[in-house]
PDB file of C-alpha atoms in Angstrom:
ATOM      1  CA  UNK E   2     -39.840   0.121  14.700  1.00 68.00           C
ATOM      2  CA  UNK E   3     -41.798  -0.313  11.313  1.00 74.00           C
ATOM      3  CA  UNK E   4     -45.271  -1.376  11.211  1.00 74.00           C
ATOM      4  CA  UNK E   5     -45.416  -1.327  15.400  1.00 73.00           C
ATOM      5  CA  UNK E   6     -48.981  -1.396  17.065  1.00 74.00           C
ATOM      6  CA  UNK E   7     -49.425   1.233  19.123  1.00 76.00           C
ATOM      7  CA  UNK E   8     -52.357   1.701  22.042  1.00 80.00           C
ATOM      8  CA  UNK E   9     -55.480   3.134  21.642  1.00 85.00           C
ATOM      9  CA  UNK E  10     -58.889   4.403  23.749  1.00 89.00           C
ATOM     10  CA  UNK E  11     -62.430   4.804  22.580  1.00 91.00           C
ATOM     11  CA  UNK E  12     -62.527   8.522  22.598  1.00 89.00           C
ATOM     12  CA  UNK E  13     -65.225   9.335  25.552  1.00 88.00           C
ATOM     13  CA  UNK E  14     -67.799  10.829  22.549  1.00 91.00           C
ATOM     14  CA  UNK E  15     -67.941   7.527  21.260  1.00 88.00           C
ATOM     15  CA  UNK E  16     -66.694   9.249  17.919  1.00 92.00           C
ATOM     16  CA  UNK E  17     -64.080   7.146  17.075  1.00 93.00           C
ATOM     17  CA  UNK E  18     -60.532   6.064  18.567  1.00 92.00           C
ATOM     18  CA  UNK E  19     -57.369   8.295  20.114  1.00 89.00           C
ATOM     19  CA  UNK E  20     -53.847   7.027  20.176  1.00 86.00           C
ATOM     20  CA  UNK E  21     -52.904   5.932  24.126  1.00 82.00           C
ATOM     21  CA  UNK E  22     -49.027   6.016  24.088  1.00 75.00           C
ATOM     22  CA  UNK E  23     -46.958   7.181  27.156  1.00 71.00           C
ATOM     23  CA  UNK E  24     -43.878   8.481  26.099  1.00 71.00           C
ATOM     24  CA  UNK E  25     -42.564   8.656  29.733  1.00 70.00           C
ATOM     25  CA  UNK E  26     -39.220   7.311  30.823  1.00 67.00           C
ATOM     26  CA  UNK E  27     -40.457   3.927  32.163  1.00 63.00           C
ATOM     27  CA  UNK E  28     -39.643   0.216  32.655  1.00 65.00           C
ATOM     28  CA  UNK E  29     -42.007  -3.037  32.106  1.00 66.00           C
ATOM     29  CA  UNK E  30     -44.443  -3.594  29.714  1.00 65.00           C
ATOM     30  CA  UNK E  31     -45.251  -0.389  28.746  1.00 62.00           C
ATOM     31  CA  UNK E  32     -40.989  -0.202  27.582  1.00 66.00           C
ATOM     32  CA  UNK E  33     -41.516  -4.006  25.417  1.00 71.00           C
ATOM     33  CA  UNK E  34     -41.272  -3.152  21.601  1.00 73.00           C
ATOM     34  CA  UNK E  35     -40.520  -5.710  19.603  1.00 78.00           C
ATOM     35  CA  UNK E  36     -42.090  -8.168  17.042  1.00 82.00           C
ATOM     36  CA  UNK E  37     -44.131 -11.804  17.123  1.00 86.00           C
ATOM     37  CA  UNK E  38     -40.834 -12.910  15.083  1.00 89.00           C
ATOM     38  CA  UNK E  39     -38.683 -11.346  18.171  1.00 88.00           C
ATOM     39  CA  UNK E  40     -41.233 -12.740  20.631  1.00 88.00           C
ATOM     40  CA  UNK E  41     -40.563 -16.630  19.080  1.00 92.00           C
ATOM     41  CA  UNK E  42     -36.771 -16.321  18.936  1.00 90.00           C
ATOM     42  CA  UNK E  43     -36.582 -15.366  22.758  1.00 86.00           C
ATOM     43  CA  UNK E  44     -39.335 -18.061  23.742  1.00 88.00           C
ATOM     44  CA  UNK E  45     -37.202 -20.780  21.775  1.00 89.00           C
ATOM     45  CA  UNK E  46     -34.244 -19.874  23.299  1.00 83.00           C
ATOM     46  CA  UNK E  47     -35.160 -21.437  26.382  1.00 78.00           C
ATOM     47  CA  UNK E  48     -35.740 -24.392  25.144  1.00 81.00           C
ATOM     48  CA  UNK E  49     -32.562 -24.440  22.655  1.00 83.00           C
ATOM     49  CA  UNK E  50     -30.483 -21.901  24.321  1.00 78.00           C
ATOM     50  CA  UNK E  51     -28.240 -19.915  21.631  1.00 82.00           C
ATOM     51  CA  UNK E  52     -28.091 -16.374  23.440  1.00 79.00           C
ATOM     52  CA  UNK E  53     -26.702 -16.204  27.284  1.00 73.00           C
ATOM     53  CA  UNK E  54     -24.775 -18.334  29.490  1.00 65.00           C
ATOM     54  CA  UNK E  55     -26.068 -22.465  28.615  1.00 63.00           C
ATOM     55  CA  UNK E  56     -26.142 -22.920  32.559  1.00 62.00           C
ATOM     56  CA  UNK E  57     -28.666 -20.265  33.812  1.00 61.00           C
ATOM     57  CA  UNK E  58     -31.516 -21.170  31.590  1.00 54.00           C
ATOM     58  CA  UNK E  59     -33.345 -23.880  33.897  1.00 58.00           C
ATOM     59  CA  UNK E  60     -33.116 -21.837  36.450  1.00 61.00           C
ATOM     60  CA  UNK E  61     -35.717 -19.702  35.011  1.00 62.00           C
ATOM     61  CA  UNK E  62     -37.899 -21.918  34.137  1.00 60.00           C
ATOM     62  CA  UNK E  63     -38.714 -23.359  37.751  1.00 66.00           C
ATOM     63  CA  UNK E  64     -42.098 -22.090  39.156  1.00 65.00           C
ATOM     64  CA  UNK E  65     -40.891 -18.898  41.691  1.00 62.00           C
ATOM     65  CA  UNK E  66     -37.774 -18.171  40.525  1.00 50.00           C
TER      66      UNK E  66
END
């Protein structure tokens, strides 16, 4: 992905920064890349859903589901 962020760590000599990327097999947040453009088309389409089954929306949006 172009122009992605990536994580970094002070280094522990306080001389600057060190790139903090784990590039093992995983799932969650560490897995997310995408954009803020990305980000606002998937949090509007729960509000106007255009992607996925119309019926199964609401049911995510209940506290606890």
């Amino acid at each position: 992905m172009a122009n992605r962020a990536l994580a970094y760590d002070e280094q522990e000599n306080k001389s600057g920064y060190k790139l903090n990327v784990s590039y093992f097999e995983q799932t969650g947040d560490g897995a997310v890349h995408t954009s803020v453009e990305d980000l606002q088309k998937w949090d509007e389409n729960f509000y106007s859903p255009r992607v996925g089954a119309r019926n199964s929306s609401p049911k995510y949006r209940n506290a606890g589901s």
